[in-house]
C-alpha positions in Angstrom: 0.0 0.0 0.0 1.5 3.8 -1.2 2.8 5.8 1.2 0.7 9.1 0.9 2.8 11.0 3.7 5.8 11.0 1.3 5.9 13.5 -2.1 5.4 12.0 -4.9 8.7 11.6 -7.3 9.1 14.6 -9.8 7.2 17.1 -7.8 8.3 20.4 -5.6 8.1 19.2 -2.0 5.2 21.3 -0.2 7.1 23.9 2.0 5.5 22.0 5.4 7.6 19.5 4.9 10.9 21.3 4.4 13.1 20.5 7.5 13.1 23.6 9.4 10.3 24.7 7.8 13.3 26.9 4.9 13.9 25.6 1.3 17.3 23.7 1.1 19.8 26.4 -1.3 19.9 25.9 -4.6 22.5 23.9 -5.9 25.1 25.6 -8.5 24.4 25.6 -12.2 26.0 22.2 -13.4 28.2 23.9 -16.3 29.5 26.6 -13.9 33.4 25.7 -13.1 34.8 26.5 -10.0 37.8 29.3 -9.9 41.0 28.0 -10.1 43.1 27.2 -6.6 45.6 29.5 -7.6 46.4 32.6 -4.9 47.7 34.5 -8.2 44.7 34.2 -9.9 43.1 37.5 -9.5 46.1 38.8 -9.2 47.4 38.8 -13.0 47.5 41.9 -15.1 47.3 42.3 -18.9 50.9 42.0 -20.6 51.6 44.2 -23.4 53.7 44.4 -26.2 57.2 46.6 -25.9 57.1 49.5 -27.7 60.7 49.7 -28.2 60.7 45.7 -29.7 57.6 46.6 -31.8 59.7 49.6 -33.3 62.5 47.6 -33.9 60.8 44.6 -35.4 59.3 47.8 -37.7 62.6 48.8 -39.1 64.1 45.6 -39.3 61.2 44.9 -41.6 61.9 48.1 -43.1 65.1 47.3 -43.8 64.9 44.5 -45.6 62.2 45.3 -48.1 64.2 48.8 -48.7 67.3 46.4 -49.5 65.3 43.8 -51.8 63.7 46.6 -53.8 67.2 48.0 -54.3 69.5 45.2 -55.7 66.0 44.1 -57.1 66.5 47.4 -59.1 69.7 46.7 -59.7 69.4 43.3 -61.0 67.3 44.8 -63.9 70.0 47.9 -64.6 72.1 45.1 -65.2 70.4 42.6 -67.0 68.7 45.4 -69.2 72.5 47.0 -69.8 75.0 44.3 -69.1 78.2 46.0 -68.4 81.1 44.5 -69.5 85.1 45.6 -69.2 87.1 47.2 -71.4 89.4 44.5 -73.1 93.4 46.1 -73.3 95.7 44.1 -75.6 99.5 45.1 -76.2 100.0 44.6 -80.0 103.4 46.2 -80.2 106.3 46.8 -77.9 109.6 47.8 -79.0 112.8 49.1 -77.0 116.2 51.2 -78.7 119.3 52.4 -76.9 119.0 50.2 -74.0 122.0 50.1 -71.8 122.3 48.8 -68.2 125.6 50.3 -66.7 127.2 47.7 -64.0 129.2 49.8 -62.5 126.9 53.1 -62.2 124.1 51.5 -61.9 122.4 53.7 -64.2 119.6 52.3 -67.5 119.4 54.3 -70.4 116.5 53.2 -73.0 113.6 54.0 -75.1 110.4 52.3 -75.4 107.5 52.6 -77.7 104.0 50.3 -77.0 101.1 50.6 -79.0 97.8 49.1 -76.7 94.1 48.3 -78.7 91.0 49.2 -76.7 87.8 47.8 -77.2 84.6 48.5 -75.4 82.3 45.6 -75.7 78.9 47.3 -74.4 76.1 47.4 -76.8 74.4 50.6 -74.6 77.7 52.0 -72.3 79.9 54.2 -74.0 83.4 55.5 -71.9 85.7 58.0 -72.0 88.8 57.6 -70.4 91.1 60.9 -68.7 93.9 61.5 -66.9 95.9 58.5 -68.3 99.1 57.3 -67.0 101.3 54.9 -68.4 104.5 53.0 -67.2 107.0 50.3 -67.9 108.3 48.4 -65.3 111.1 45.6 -64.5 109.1 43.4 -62.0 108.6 46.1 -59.5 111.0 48.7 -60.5 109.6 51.5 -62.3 112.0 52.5 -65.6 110.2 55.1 -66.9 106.6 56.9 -67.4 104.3 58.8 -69.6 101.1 60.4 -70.4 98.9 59.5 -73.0 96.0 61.5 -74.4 92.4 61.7 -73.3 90.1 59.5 -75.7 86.1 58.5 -75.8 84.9 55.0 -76.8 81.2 54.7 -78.5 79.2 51.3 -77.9 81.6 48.4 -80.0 84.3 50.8 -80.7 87.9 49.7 -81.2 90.6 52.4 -80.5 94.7 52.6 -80.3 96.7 54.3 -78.2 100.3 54.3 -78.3 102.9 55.5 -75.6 106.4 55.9 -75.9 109.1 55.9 -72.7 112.1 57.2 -72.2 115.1 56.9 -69.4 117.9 58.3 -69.5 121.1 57.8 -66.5 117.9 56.6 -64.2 119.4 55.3 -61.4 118.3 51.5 -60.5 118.5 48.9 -57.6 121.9 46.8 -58.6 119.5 43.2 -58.9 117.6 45.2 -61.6 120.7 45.7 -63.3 122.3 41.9 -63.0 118.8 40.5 -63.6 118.3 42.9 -67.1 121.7 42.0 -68.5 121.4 38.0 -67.3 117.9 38.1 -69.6 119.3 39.7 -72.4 121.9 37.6 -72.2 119.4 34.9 -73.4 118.1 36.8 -76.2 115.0 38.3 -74.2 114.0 40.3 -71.6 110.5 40.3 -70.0 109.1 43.9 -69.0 105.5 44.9 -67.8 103.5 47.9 -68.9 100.5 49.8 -66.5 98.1 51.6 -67.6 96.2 54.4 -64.7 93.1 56.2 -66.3 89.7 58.6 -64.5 87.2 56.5 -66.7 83.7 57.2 -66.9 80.8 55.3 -68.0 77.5 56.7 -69.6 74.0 55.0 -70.8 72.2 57.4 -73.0 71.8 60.5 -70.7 72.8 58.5 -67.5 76.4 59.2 -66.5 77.7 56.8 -63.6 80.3 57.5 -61.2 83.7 58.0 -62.4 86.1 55.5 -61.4 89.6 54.5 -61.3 90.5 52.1 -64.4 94.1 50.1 -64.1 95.5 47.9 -66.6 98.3 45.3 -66.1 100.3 44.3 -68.5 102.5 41.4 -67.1 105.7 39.5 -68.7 105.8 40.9 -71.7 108.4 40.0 -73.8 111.4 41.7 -75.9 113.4 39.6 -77.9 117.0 41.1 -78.4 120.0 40.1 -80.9 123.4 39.0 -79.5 125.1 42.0 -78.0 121.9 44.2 -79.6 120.4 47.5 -77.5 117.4 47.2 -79.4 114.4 44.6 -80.0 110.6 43.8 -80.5 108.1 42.0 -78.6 108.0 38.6 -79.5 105.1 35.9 -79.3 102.1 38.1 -80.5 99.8 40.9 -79.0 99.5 39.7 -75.1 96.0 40.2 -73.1 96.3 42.7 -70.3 94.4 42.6 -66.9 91.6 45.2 -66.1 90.4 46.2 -62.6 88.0 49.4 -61.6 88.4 51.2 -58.3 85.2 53.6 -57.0 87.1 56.5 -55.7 84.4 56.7 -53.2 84.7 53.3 -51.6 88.3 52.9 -52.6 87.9 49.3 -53.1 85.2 47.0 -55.6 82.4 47.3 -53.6 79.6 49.1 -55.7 81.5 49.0 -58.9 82.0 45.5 -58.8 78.0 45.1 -58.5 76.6 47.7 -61.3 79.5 47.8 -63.2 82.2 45.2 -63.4 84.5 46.9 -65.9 
């Protein structure tokens, strides 16, 4: 037989039969989560970014995209003009009179060399200033020159010639033992620079004048037995060019835009 002095199942319980005659408290939501049993907890503040990081971060950024545009520009200077060196060749070379003096230790000679010049741009012409020539035994300079200023056009072939002279120059004594053991062998090898203020322009675009030097290594006189006088021997010879920015002093920025 039902107990009628309980509730039934699923409905409020009547307020008379509450123990105490109060409501029990109602129980928490069952989705709300407890705070967390940290003593820090309310104690955090918000963390924001350092200015000073977030500006350099900025300019770093900077930075790099200024630098990418620019040798990005760069690249396409180049591949639209594609600068190429001037080529130097020696075609002649001739020396009269020499005479190395054993026991004065004093050369006497004349030289003449004739060099050829090509510039191999299709869009840079140069014009070349200031130019500077020498011949030299190894290291020891025997005598120097100037040579007129000249212009090149695009795929333009020019010659220069320079001629030397010494006369009583004074020299170190292993030039003179080293010059007379040569020619004692029928030749003696002597090298030829070349100093010039170049400068490059593209149609109405003129680039930074630079510093053009030409070496001329080992080139070679053949002489006749007991002869002061002889010829280059072996055929035109290939010279060396380098460019120097006068602003850097060193390759740098010429060697990117403009290896001539």
């Amino acid at each position: 037989m039902a107990d009628h002095s309980r509730p039934a199942t699923g409905y409020p319980v009547p307020p008379s039969q509450h123990p105490n005659g109060y409501p029990p408290p109602p129980s928490a939501a069952p989705y709300a989560a407890a705070p967390p049993n940290n003593p820090y907890y309310y104690n955090q503040q918000p963390v924001y970014p350092n200015p000073r990081a977030t500006l350099l971060r900025r300019i770093v950024a900077a930075v790099i995209v200024v630098t990418v545009i620019f040798f990005t520009i760069l690249f396409i200077c180049w591949l639209v003009i594609r600068p190429h060196r001037p080529e130097f060749h020696v075609t002649s070379f001739s020396v009269t009179n020499l005479n190395v003096s054993t026991s004065s230790q004093r050369l006497s000679a004349n030289w003449n060399a004739r060099f050829q010049v090509y510039n191999p741009n299709k869009k840079m012409k140069i014009s070349y200033d200031a130019i500077m020539s020498s011949v030299l035994y190894k290291t020891e300079i025997l005598a120097q020159t100037r040579i007129p200023p000249f212009k090149q056009d695009t795929k333009n072939q020019t010659t220069i010639d320079a001629a030397f002279a010494a006369v009583e120059s004074y020299v170190d004594g292993w030039v003179v033992n080293d010059i007379n053991g040569e020619k004692s062998h029928g030749a003696v090898e002597f090298n030829l620079r070349l100093v010039a203020d170049v400068g490059f322009k593209v149609g109405g675009f003129r680039a930074r004048r630079r510093l053009l030097r030409v070496w001329c290594d080992n080139v070679p006189i053949g002489f006749s037995v007991n002869g002061g006088s002889g010829n280059l021997t072996g055929g035109a010879r290939e010279c060396k060019v380098f460019t120097v920015d006068f602003a850097f002093k060193g390759w740098g920025f010429t060697k990117i835009i403009c290896p001539c």
